[in-house]
Amino acid sequence: AWEGRSRVPTSRIFKEYRGKRALRPSERKKRLKPLNDLFSMAECCLIADTVQFFKDNDIPFCPKIAITDILQSVTQTHISGDFHRLVAEHPERYFEATPHLKEVLNGLRQSGKRLIFVSNSPFWYVDAGMRYVLGENWRESWDAVITSAGKPGFYQQESRPFREVSYTTGRIKFKQVDKLEPGEVYAEGCLRELNRLMDISDEPESEAQENALYSSGGSLASHNVLYIGDSLFADLVDAKREFGWTTAAVTPEVGYEIDIQSEASFVLAQRSIDLLLNALRILQEELGTAAYSSEDIAVLDALERLVSKWRDRQTYLLGNPFGSIFRARYQPSLFAHSLRRYCDLYMSSVSALRNYSPQHRFYPADARLLGHETKGMEPECWALEDVMSSEDSFNE
């Protein structure tokens, strides 16, 4: 835990939370605010810097009031449009180049996929960013472009109509929208209207169309829809929970952490942790079931302290005081749990899809959560003939 930019002693944490390592759901909701995605990073940094400023200048403050004011200021910046206008004026400063994105989109379209762009941002802001990333004709890469969608309400509304947006003036038109045309821009709407206007219920004329992004049955509540988003709780949770879509999360931190984890210093830290934990297990097997002596406990405590130091080393190597967003110390974080539960894929950038065929089938690693299920899962050598003969016996 941190207060400003200073780490809070464990003794104070136990005093604040009455010695409990976990809070009741009602107490957690009352006292804590999750900061668990990239959009929360600015809030987290601003909160830390503001609190540190108060402490450095001996300014008395109420933490709850300070947090409320900071979050309201962030919200107001978004609502006013000041932030969007600043970014739109200097896209080269705020947008990262994605040189392979057009390649990915073209590959998907050529394989028969239908691509829909849905954003909560207004068209003028989307247009500035997409022009920088994909070029002047970026709208041609999509079968439909929807802005100011108002997610997650976009999924929940039943009859909110689409409105056409002039891509030359940015103004909303008043005419009724009866069909979504490629190259045009639309605002608002809802999933039910999208399903109706996209006319996706035709029978497939070829295998490529049958394997397209949408199912031939005409329903968007289908695992045949791949939804890619960068906001876990605003985008992906409802897409998975309400409609059963295949979901993919864009999580930039993945690329950074993979690079760090491949460095020799991080590998050394992880190997040392694994060695120490294995030593602790073997030691206790040797000690048996009898009560431990004070010397035994002292050895165990010393080994555990070494594990803790190496974990601190890993946190340091990641370059920030909070460590990995996928871990709360060494346990999976709320973000990691939610990512596993609601996302079928996750990647550092959409550009990563260029390494796979549009018809690629992913077979993820076994995600067993219970210790007894992982027993006997260590790699072994098997004769192919034995495996095949076992399968024949099973079929019989």
Coordinates of N, CA and C in Angstrom, one line a residue, residues 144-363:
A144 N -18.9 -0.7 -41.1 CA -19.7 0.3 -40.4 C -18.8 1.0 -39.4
V145 N -19.0 2.3 -39.3 CA -18.3 3.1 -38.3 C -19.3 3.8 -37.4
I146 N -19.2 3.5 -36.1 CA -20.1 4.0 -35.1 C -19.4 4.8 -34.0
T147 N -19.7 6.1 -33.8 CA -19.1 6.9 -32.8 C -20.1 7.3 -31.8
S148 N -19.7 7.9 -30.7 CA -20.6 8.4 -29.6 C -21.5 7.3 -29.2
A149 N -21.0 6.0 -29.1 CA -21.9 4.9 -28.9 C -22.5 4.8 -27.5
G150 N -21.8 5.3 -26.6 CA -22.3 5.3 -25.2 C -22.2 3.9 -24.6
K151 N -21.2 3.2 -24.8 CA -21.0 1.9 -24.1 C -20.8 2.1 -22.6
P152 N -21.3 1.2 -21.8 CA -22.0 0.0 -22.0 C -23.5 0.1 -22.4
G153 N -24.0 1.3 -22.3 CA -25.5 1.4 -22.6 C -25.8 1.0 -24.0
F154 N -24.8 1.0 -24.9 CA -25.0 0.5 -26.3 C -25.5 -0.9 -26.3
Y155 N -25.0 -1.7 -25.4 CA -25.4 -3.1 -25.3 C -26.8 -3.3 -24.7
Q156 N -27.2 -2.4 -23.8 CA -28.4 -2.5 -23.0 C -29.6 -1.9 -23.6
Q157 N -29.4 -0.8 -24.4 CA -30.6 -0.2 -25.0 C -31.3 -1.1 -26.0
E158 N -32.6 -1.0 -26.1 CA -33.3 -1.8 -27.0 C -33.8 -1.1 -28.3
S159 N -34.0 0.2 -28.2 CA -34.6 0.9 -29.4 C -34.0 2.2 -29.7
R160 N -32.7 2.5 -29.3 CA -32.1 3.7 -29.6 C -31.6 3.7 -31.0
P161 N -32.1 4.6 -31.9 CA -31.8 4.6 -33.3 C -30.4 5.2 -33.6
F162 N -29.9 4.8 -34.7 CA -28.6 5.4 -35.2 C -28.9 6.7 -35.8
R163 N -27.9 7.6 -35.8 CA -28.0 8.9 -36.5 C -26.8 9.0 -37.3
E164 N -27.0 9.5 -38.5 CA -25.8 9.7 -39.5 C -25.1 10.9 -39.1
V165 N -23.8 10.8 -39.3 CA -22.9 12.0 -39.0 C -22.2 12.4 -40.3
S166 N -22.2 13.7 -40.6 CA -21.5 14.2 -41.8 C -20.0 14.1 -41.5
Y167 N -19.3 13.4 -42.3 CA -17.8 13.3 -42.1 C -17.1 14.5 -42.6
T168 N -17.8 15.4 -43.2 CA -17.1 16.6 -43.7 C -17.3 17.8 -42.7
T169 N -18.5 17.8 -42.0 CA -18.7 18.9 -41.0 C -18.7 18.4 -39.6
G170 N -19.0 17.1 -39.5 CA -19.1 16.5 -38.1 C -20.4 16.7 -37.5
R171 N -21.4 17.2 -38.2 CA -22.7 17.5 -37.7 C -23.6 16.3 -37.8
I172 N -24.5 16.1 -36.8 CA -25.5 15.0 -36.8 C -26.6 15.4 -37.7
K173 N -27.0 14.4 -38.5 CA -28.2 14.6 -39.4 C -29.4 14.1 -38.8
F174 N -30.6 14.6 -39.3 CA -31.9 14.3 -38.7 C -32.6 13.1 -39.4
K175 N -32.1 12.7 -40.6 CA -32.9 11.7 -41.3 C -32.8 10.4 -40.7
Q176 N -33.8 9.6 -41.0 CA -33.9 8.2 -40.4 C -32.9 7.3 -41.1
V177 N -32.2 6.5 -40.3 CA -31.2 5.6 -40.8 C -31.8 4.2 -41.0
D178 N -31.9 3.7 -42.2 CA -32.5 2.4 -42.5 C -31.5 1.3 -42.8
K179 N -30.3 1.8 -43.1 CA -29.2 0.8 -43.4 C -27.9 1.4 -43.1
L180 N -26.9 0.6 -42.6 CA -25.6 1.1 -42.3 C -24.7 0.9 -43.5
E181 N -24.3 2.0 -44.1 CA -23.5 1.9 -45.4 C -22.0 2.0 -45.1
P182 N -21.2 1.2 -45.8 CA -19.7 1.3 -45.6 C -19.3 2.7 -46.1
G183 N -18.3 3.2 -45.4 CA -17.8 4.6 -45.7 C -18.5 5.7 -45.0
E184 N -19.7 5.5 -44.5 CA -20.4 6.5 -43.8 C -20.1 6.4 -42.3
V185 N -20.6 7.4 -41.5 CA -20.3 7.5 -40.1 C -21.6 7.6 -39.4
Y186 N -21.8 6.9 -38.3 CA -23.0 6.9 -37.5 C -22.7 7.2 -36.0
A187 N -23.7 7.6 -35.3 CA -23.6 7.9 -33.9 C -24.7 7.3 -33.1
E188 N -24.5 7.0 -31.8 CA -25.5 6.5 -30.9 C -25.9 5.1 -31.4
G189 N -27.2 4.8 -31.4 CA -27.7 3.5 -31.8 C -27.5 2.5 -30.6
C190 N -27.8 1.2 -30.9 CA -27.7 0.1 -29.9 C -27.5 -1.2 -30.6
L191 N -27.2 -2.2 -29.9 CA -26.8 -3.5 -30.5 C -28.0 -4.1 -31.2
R192 N -29.2 -4.0 -30.7 CA -30.4 -4.5 -31.4 C -30.6 -3.9 -32.8
E193 N -30.4 -2.5 -32.9 CA -30.5 -1.9 -34.1 C -29.4 -2.3 -35.1
L194 N -28.2 -2.5 -34.5 CA -27.0 -2.9 -35.3 C -27.3 -4.2 -36.0
N195 N -27.9 -5.1 -35.2 CA -28.2 -6.4 -35.7 C -29.2 -6.4 -36.9
R196 N -30.2 -5.5 -36.7 CA -31.3 -5.3 -37.7 C -30.8 -4.7 -39.0
L197 N -29.9 -3.6 -38.8 CA -29.6 -2.8 -40.0 C -28.4 -3.4 -40.8
M198 N -27.6 -4.3 -40.2 CA -26.5 -4.8 -40.9 C -26.9 -5.9 -41.9
D199 N -28.1 -6.4 -41.7 CA -28.6 -7.4 -42.7 C -27.7 -8.6 -42.8
I200 N -27.4 -9.2 -41.6 CA -26.5 -10.3 -41.6 C -27.1 -11.7 -41.5
S201 N -28.4 -11.8 -41.8 CA -29.1 -13.0 -41.7 C -29.1 -13.9 -43.0
D202 N -28.5 -13.4 -44.1 CA -28.5 -14.1 -45.3 C -27.7 -15.4 -45.2
E203 N -28.1 -16.4 -45.9 CA -27.4 -17.7 -45.9 C -26.0 -17.5 -46.5
P204 N -24.9 -18.1 -46.0 CA -23.6 -18.0 -46.6 C -23.5 -18.6 -48.0
E205 N -22.8 -17.9 -48.9 CA -22.7 -18.4 -50.3 C -21.4 -19.2 -50.4
S206 N -20.5 -19.1 -49.5 CA -19.2 -19.9 -49.6 C -18.7 -20.2 -48.2
E207 N -17.8 -21.0 -48.1 CA -17.2 -21.4 -46.8 C -16.5 -20.2 -46.1
A208 N -15.9 -19.3 -46.9 CA -15.3 -18.1 -46.3 C -16.3 -17.3 -45.6
Q209 N -17.5 -17.1 -46.3 CA -18.6 -16.3 -45.6 C -19.1 -17.1 -44.4
E210 N -19.2 -18.4 -44.5 CA -19.7 -19.1 -43.4 C -18.9 -19.0 -42.1
N211 N -17.6 -18.8 -42.3 CA -16.6 -18.6 -41.2 C -16.4 -17.2 -40.9
A212 N -17.2 -16.3 -41.5 CA -17.1 -14.9 -41.3 C -17.3 -14.5 -39.8
L213 N -17.0 -13.2 -39.6 CA -17.1 -12.7 -38.2 C -18.4 -12.9 -37.6
Y214 N -19.5 -12.8 -38.4 CA -20.9 -13.0 -37.8 C -21.4 -14.3 -38.3
S215 N -22.3 -14.9 -37.5 CA -22.9 -16.2 -37.8 C -24.0 -16.0 -38.9
S216 N -24.3 -17.0 -39.6 CA -25.3 -16.9 -40.6 C -26.7 -16.9 -40.0
G217 N -26.8 -17.2 -38.7 CA -28.1 -17.2 -38.1 C -28.7 -15.8 -37.9
G218 N -27.9 -14.8 -38.0 CA -28.5 -13.4 -37.9 C -28.5 -12.9 -36.5
S219 N -27.9 -13.6 -35.5 CA -27.9 -13.1 -34.1 C -26.5 -12.7 -33.7
L220 N -26.4 -11.5 -33.0 CA -25.1 -11.1 -32.6 C -24.8 -11.8 -31.2
A221 N -25.8 -12.5 -30.6 CA -25.5 -13.2 -29.4 C -24.9 -14.5 -29.8
S222 N -23.6 -14.5 -30.1 CA -23.0 -15.7 -30.7 C -21.5 -15.7 -30.4
H223 N -20.9 -16.9 -30.2 CA -19.5 -17.0 -30.1 C -18.7 -16.7 -31.4
N224 N -19.4 -16.6 -32.5 CA -18.8 -16.3 -33.8 C -18.4 -14.9 -34.0
V225 N -18.8 -14.0 -33.0 CA -18.4 -12.6 -33.0 C -17.1 -12.5 -32.2
L226 N -16.1 -11.9 -32.8 CA -14.9 -11.5 -32.1 C -14.9 -10.1 -31.7
Y227 N -14.9 -9.8 -30.4 CA -15.0 -8.4 -30.0 C -13.6 -8.0 -29.4
I228 N -13.0 -7.0 -29.9 CA -11.7 -6.5 -29.5 C -11.8 -5.2 -28.8
G229 N -11.4 -5.0 -27.6 CA -11.5 -3.8 -26.8 C -10.4 -3.6 -25.9
D230 N -10.2 -2.3 -25.5 CA -9.1 -2.0 -24.6 C -9.6 -1.6 -23.2
S231 N -10.9 -1.7 -22.9 CA -11.4 -1.3 -21.6 C -12.1 -2.6 -21.1
L232 N -11.5 -3.2 -20.1 CA -12.1 -4.5 -19.7 C -13.5 -4.4 -19.2
F233 N -13.8 -3.4 -18.3 CA -15.1 -3.3 -17.6 C -16.1 -2.5 -18.4
A234 N -15.6 -1.6 -19.3 CA -16.6 -0.8 -20.1 C -17.0 -1.6 -21.4
D235 N -16.1 -2.5 -21.9 CA -16.3 -3.1 -23.2 C -16.5 -4.6 -23.0
L236 N -15.6 -5.3 -22.5 CA -15.4 -6.7 -22.7 C -16.3 -7.5 -21.7
V237 N -16.6 -7.0 -20.5 CA -17.4 -7.8 -19.6 C -18.8 -8.1 -20.1
D238 N -19.4 -7.0 -20.6 CA -20.8 -7.2 -21.1 C -20.8 -8.0 -22.4
A239 N -19.8 -7.8 -23.2 CA -19.7 -8.5 -24.5 C -19.7 -10.0 -24.2
K240 N -18.9 -10.4 -23.2 CA -18.8 -11.9 -22.9 C -20.0 -12.3 -22.1
R241 N -20.4 -11.6 -21.0 CA -21.4 -12.1 -20.1 C -22.8 -12.0 -20.7
E242 N -23.1 -11.0 -21.5 CA -24.5 -10.9 -22.0 C -24.7 -11.6 -23.4
F243 N -23.6 -11.6 -24.2 CA -23.8 -12.1 -25.6 C -22.9 -13.3 -25.9
G244 N -22.1 -13.7 -25.0 CA -21.2 -14.9 -25.3 C -20.3 -14.7 -26.4
W245 N -19.9 -13.5 -26.7 CA -18.9 -13.2 -27.8 C -17.5 -13.7 -27.4
T246 N -16.8 -14.1 -28.4 CA -15.3 -14.3 -28.2 C -14.7 -12.9 -28.0
T247 N -14.0 -12.7 -26.9 CA -13.4 -11.4 -26.6 C -11.9 -11.4 -26.5
A248 N -11.3 -10.3 -27.0 CA -9.9 -10.1 -27.0 C -9.6 -8.8 -26.3
A249 N -8.7 -8.7 -25.4 CA -8.3 -7.5 -24.7 C -7.0 -7.0 -25.2
V250 N -7.0 -5.7 -25.5 CA -5.7 -5.0 -25.8 C -5.1 -4.5 -24.6
T251 N -4.0 -5.1 -24.1 CA -3.4 -4.7 -22.8 C -1.9 -4.4 -23.1
P252 N -1.6 -3.1 -23.3 CA -0.2 -2.7 -23.7 C 0.8 -3.2 -22.7
E253 N 0.5 -3.3 -21.4 CA 1.4 -3.7 -20.4 C 2.0 -5.1 -20.7
V254 N 1.3 -5.9 -21.4 CA 1.8 -7.3 -21.7 C 3.1 -7.2 -22.4
G255 N 3.2 -6.4 -23.5 CA 4.4 -6.3 -24.3 C 5.6 -5.9 -23.4
Y256 N 5.4 -4.9 -22.6 CA 6.4 -4.4 -21.7 C 6.9 -5.4 -20.7
E257 N 5.9 -6.1 -20.1 CA 6.3 -7.1 -19.1 C 7.0 -8.3 -19.7
I258 N 6.6 -8.7 -20.9 CA 7.3 -9.8 -21.6 C 8.7 -9.5 -21.9
D259 N 9.0 -8.2 -22.3 CA 10.4 -7.8 -22.5 C 11.2 -7.8 -21.2
I260 N 10.6 -7.3 -20.1 CA 11.3 -7.3 -18.9 C 11.6 -8.8 -18.4
Q261 N 10.6 -9.6 -18.5 CA 10.7 -11.0 -18.0 C 11.7 -11.8 -18.7
S262 N 12.0 -11.4 -20.0 CA 13.0 -12.1 -20.7 C 14.4 -11.7 -20.4
E263 N 14.6 -10.6 -19.7 CA 16.0 -10.2 -19.3 C 16.6 -11.1 -18.3
A264 N 17.9 -11.2 -18.3 CA 18.6 -12.1 -17.5 C 18.4 -11.9 -16.0
S265 N 18.3 -10.6 -15.6 CA 18.1 -10.2 -14.2 C 16.8 -10.7 -13.7
F266 N 15.7 -10.6 -14.5 CA 14.4 -11.0 -14.0 C 14.4 -12.6 -14.0
V267 N 15.0 -13.2 -15.0 CA 15.0 -14.7 -15.0 C 15.7 -15.2 -13.8
L268 N 16.8 -14.5 -13.4 CA 17.6 -14.9 -12.2 C 16.7 -14.8 -11.0
A269 N 15.9 -13.7 -10.9 CA 15.0 -13.5 -9.7 C 14.0 -14.6 -9.7
Q270 N 13.4 -14.9 -10.8 CA 12.3 -16.0 -10.8 C 12.9 -17.3 -10.5
R271 N 14.1 -17.7 -11.1 CA 14.7 -19.0 -10.8 C 15.0 -19.1 -9.3
S272 N 15.5 -18.0 -8.7 CA 15.9 -18.0 -7.3 C 14.6 -18.2 -6.4
I273 N 13.5 -17.6 -6.8 CA 12.2 -17.8 -6.1 C 11.8 -19.2 -6.2
D274 N 11.8 -19.8 -7.4 CA 11.4 -21.2 -7.6 C 12.3 -22.1 -6.8
L275 N 13.6 -21.8 -6.7 CA 14.5 -22.7 -6.0 C 14.3 -22.6 -4.5
L276 N 14.0 -21.4 -4.0 CA 13.8 -21.3 -2.6 C 12.5 -21.9 -2.1
L277 N 11.4 -21.7 -3.0 CA 10.1 -22.3 -2.6 C 10.2 -23.9 -2.7
N278 N 10.9 -24.4 -3.6 CA 11.1 -25.8 -3.7 C 11.9 -26.3 -2.5
A279 N 12.9 -25.5 -2.0 CA 13.7 -25.9 -0.8 C 12.8 -25.9 0.4
L280 N 11.8 -25.0 0.5 CA 10.9 -24.9 1.6 C 10.0 -26.2 1.6
R281 N 9.6 -26.6 0.4 CA 8.7 -27.8 0.4 C 9.5 -29.0 0.8
I282 N 10.7 -29.2 0.2 CA 11.5 -30.4 0.5 C 11.9 -30.4 2.0
L283 N 12.2 -29.2 2.6 CA 12.6 -29.2 4.0 C 11.5 -29.6 4.9
Q284 N 10.2 -29.2 4.6 CA 9.1 -29.6 5.4 C 8.7 -31.1 5.2
E285 N 9.0 -31.6 4.0 CA 8.8 -33.0 3.8 C 9.8 -33.8 4.7
E286 N 11.0 -33.3 4.8 CA 12.0 -34.0 5.6 C 11.7 -33.9 7.1
L287 N 11.1 -32.7 7.5 CA 10.8 -32.5 8.9 C 9.6 -33.4 9.4
G288 N 8.8 -33.8 8.4 CA 7.7 -34.7 8.8 C 6.6 -34.0 9.5
T289 N 5.8 -34.8 10.2 CA 4.5 -34.3 10.8 C 4.7 -33.9 12.3
A290 N 5.9 -34.1 12.8 CA 6.1 -33.7 14.2 C 6.2 -32.2 14.3
A291 N 6.0 -31.7 15.6 CA 6.1 -30.2 15.8 C 7.5 -29.8 15.5
Y292 N 7.6 -28.6 14.9 CA 8.9 -28.0 14.5 C 9.6 -27.4 15.7
S293 N 10.9 -27.6 15.7 CA 11.7 -26.9 16.8 C 11.9 -25.4 16.5
S294 N 12.4 -24.7 17.4 CA 12.7 -23.3 17.2 C 13.7 -23.1 16.1
E295 N 14.7 -24.0 16.0 CA 15.7 -23.9 15.0 C 15.1 -24.1 13.6
D296 N 14.2 -25.1 13.5 CA 13.5 -25.4 12.3 C 12.7 -24.2 11.8
I297 N 12.0 -23.6 12.7 CA 11.1 -22.4 12.3 C 12.0 -21.2 11.9
A298 N 13.2 -21.1 12.6 CA 14.1 -20.0 12.2 C 14.6 -20.2 10.8
V299 N 14.9 -21.4 10.4 CA 15.3 -21.7 9.0 C 14.2 -21.4 8.0
L300 N 13.0 -21.8 8.3 CA 11.9 -21.5 7.4 C 11.7 -20.0 7.3
D301 N 11.7 -19.3 8.4 CA 11.5 -17.9 8.3 C 12.6 -17.2 7.5
A302 N 13.9 -17.7 7.6 CA 15.0 -17.1 6.9 C 14.8 -17.3 5.4
L303 N 14.4 -18.5 5.0 CA 14.1 -18.8 3.6 C 13.0 -18.0 3.0
E304 N 11.9 -17.8 3.8 CA 10.8 -17.0 3.4 C 11.2 -15.5 3.2
R305 N 12.1 -15.0 4.1 CA 12.5 -13.6 3.9 C 13.3 -13.5 2.6
L306 N 14.1 -14.5 2.3 CA 14.8 -14.5 1.0 C 13.8 -14.4 -0.2
V307 N 12.8 -15.2 -0.1 CA 11.8 -15.2 -1.2 C 11.2 -13.8 -1.3
S308 N 10.9 -13.2 -0.2 CA 10.3 -11.9 -0.2 C 11.2 -10.8 -0.8
K309 N 12.5 -10.9 -0.5 CA 13.5 -10.0 -1.1 C 13.6 -10.2 -2.6
W310 N 13.6 -11.4 -3.1 CA 13.6 -11.6 -4.5 C 12.4 -11.1 -5.2
R311 N 11.2 -11.2 -4.5 CA 10.0 -10.7 -5.1 C 10.0 -9.2 -5.2
D312 N 10.7 -8.6 -4.1 CA 10.9 -7.1 -4.2 C 11.8 -6.7 -5.4
R313 N 12.7 -7.6 -5.6 CA 13.7 -7.4 -6.7 C 12.9 -7.4 -8.1
Q314 N 12.0 -8.3 -8.2 CA 11.2 -8.4 -9.4 C 10.3 -7.1 -9.6
T315 N 9.7 -6.7 -8.5 CA 8.9 -5.4 -8.6 C 9.8 -4.3 -9.0
Y316 N 11.0 -4.2 -8.5 CA 11.9 -3.1 -8.8 C 12.3 -3.2 -10.3
L317 N 12.5 -4.4 -10.8 CA 12.9 -4.5 -12.2 C 11.7 -4.1 -13.2
L318 N 10.5 -4.2 -12.7 CA 9.4 -3.8 -13.6 C 9.3 -2.3 -13.7
G319 N 10.0 -1.5 -12.9 CA 10.2 -0.1 -13.1 C 9.1 0.8 -12.5
N320 N 8.2 0.2 -11.6 CA 7.3 1.1 -10.9 C 7.0 0.5 -9.5
P321 N 6.6 1.3 -8.6 CA 6.5 0.8 -7.2 C 5.4 -0.2 -7.0
F322 N 4.4 -0.3 -7.9 CA 3.3 -1.1 -7.7 C 3.5 -2.5 -8.3
G323 N 4.5 -2.7 -9.1 CA 4.8 -4.0 -9.7 C 3.9 -4.3 -10.9
S324 N 3.7 -5.6 -11.2 CA 2.9 -6.0 -12.3 C 1.4 -5.7 -12.1
I325 N 0.7 -5.2 -13.1 CA -0.8 -5.0 -13.0 C -1.5 -6.4 -12.9
F326 N -0.8 -7.5 -13.2 CA -1.4 -8.8 -13.2 C -1.2 -9.5 -11.8
R327 N -0.5 -8.8 -10.9 CA -0.2 -9.4 -9.6 C -0.4 -8.4 -8.5
A328 N -1.0 -9.0 -7.4 CA -1.0 -8.3 -6.1 C 0.0 -9.0 -5.3
R329 N 1.2 -8.5 -5.3 CA 2.4 -9.2 -4.7 C 2.6 -10.4 -5.6
Y330 N 2.3 -11.6 -5.1 CA 2.5 -12.8 -5.9 C 1.2 -13.5 -6.2
Q331 N 0.1 -13.0 -5.7 CA -1.2 -13.5 -6.1 C -1.8 -12.8 -7.3
P332 N -2.6 -13.5 -8.1 CA -3.3 -12.8 -9.2 C -4.1 -11.6 -8.8
S333 N -4.0 -10.5 -9.5 CA -4.7 -9.3 -9.1 C -6.2 -9.4 -9.6
L334 N -7.0 -8.4 -9.2 CA -8.4 -8.4 -9.6 C -8.4 -8.3 -11.2
F335 N -7.5 -7.5 -11.7 CA -7.4 -7.3 -13.2 C -7.1 -8.7 -13.8
A336 N -6.2 -9.4 -13.3 CA -5.8 -10.7 -13.8 C -6.9 -11.7 -13.8
H337 N -7.6 -11.7 -12.6 CA -8.8 -12.6 -12.5 C -9.9 -12.3 -13.5
S338 N -10.1 -11.0 -13.7 CA -11.2 -10.6 -14.6 C -10.8 -10.8 -16.0
L339 N -9.5 -10.7 -16.3 CA -9.0 -10.9 -17.7 C -9.2 -12.4 -18.0
R340 N -8.9 -13.3 -17.1 CA -9.0 -14.7 -17.3 C -10.5 -15.1 -17.4
R341 N -11.3 -14.4 -16.7 CA -12.8 -14.8 -16.7 C -13.5 -14.3 -17.9
Y342 N -13.2 -13.1 -18.3 CA -14.0 -12.5 -19.4 C -13.4 -12.4 -20.8
C343 N -12.1 -12.8 -20.9 CA -11.4 -12.6 -22.1 C -10.8 -13.9 -22.6
D344 N -11.1 -14.2 -23.9 CA -10.5 -15.4 -24.5 C -9.1 -15.2 -25.0
L345 N -8.8 -14.0 -25.4 CA -7.4 -13.6 -25.8 C -7.0 -12.3 -25.2
Y346 N -5.7 -12.1 -25.1 CA -5.3 -10.7 -24.7 C -3.9 -10.5 -25.4
M347 N -3.7 -9.3 -25.7 CA -2.5 -9.0 -26.5 C -2.0 -7.5 -26.2
S348 N -0.8 -7.2 -26.6 CA -0.3 -5.9 -26.3 C -0.8 -4.9 -27.4
S349 N -1.1 -5.4 -28.6 CA -1.6 -4.6 -29.7 C -2.4 -5.4 -30.7
V350 N -3.4 -4.8 -31.3 CA -4.1 -5.5 -32.4 C -3.2 -6.0 -33.5
S351 N -2.1 -5.3 -33.6 CA -1.1 -5.7 -34.6 C -0.5 -7.1 -34.4
A352 N -0.7 -7.6 -33.2 CA -0.2 -9.0 -32.9 C -0.9 -10.0 -33.8
L353 N -2.1 -9.7 -34.2 CA -2.9 -10.7 -35.0 C -2.3 -10.9 -36.4
R354 N -1.4 -10.1 -36.8 CA -0.8 -10.3 -38.1 C 0.0 -11.6 -38.1
N355 N 0.4 -12.2 -37.0 CA 1.2 -13.4 -36.9 C 0.3 -14.6 -37.0
Y356 N -1.0 -14.5 -37.2 CA -1.9 -15.6 -37.2 C -2.8 -15.5 -38.5
S357 N -3.2 -16.7 -38.9 CA -4.2 -16.7 -40.0 C -5.6 -16.3 -39.5
P358 N -6.4 -15.6 -40.3 CA -7.8 -15.3 -39.9 C -8.6 -16.5 -39.4
Q359 N -8.2 -17.7 -39.8 CA -8.9 -18.9 -39.4 C -8.1 -19.7 -38.3
H360 N -7.1 -19.0 -37.7 CA -6.3 -19.7 -36.7 C -7.2 -20.1 -35.5
R361 N -6.9 -21.3 -35.0 CA -7.6 -21.8 -33.8 C -6.6 -21.9 -32.7
F362 N -7.0 -21.2 -31.6 CA -6.1 -21.1 -30.4 C -6.4 -22.2 -29.4
Y363 N -5.4 -22.8 -28.9 CA -5.5 -23.8 -27.9 C -4.8 -23.4 -26.6

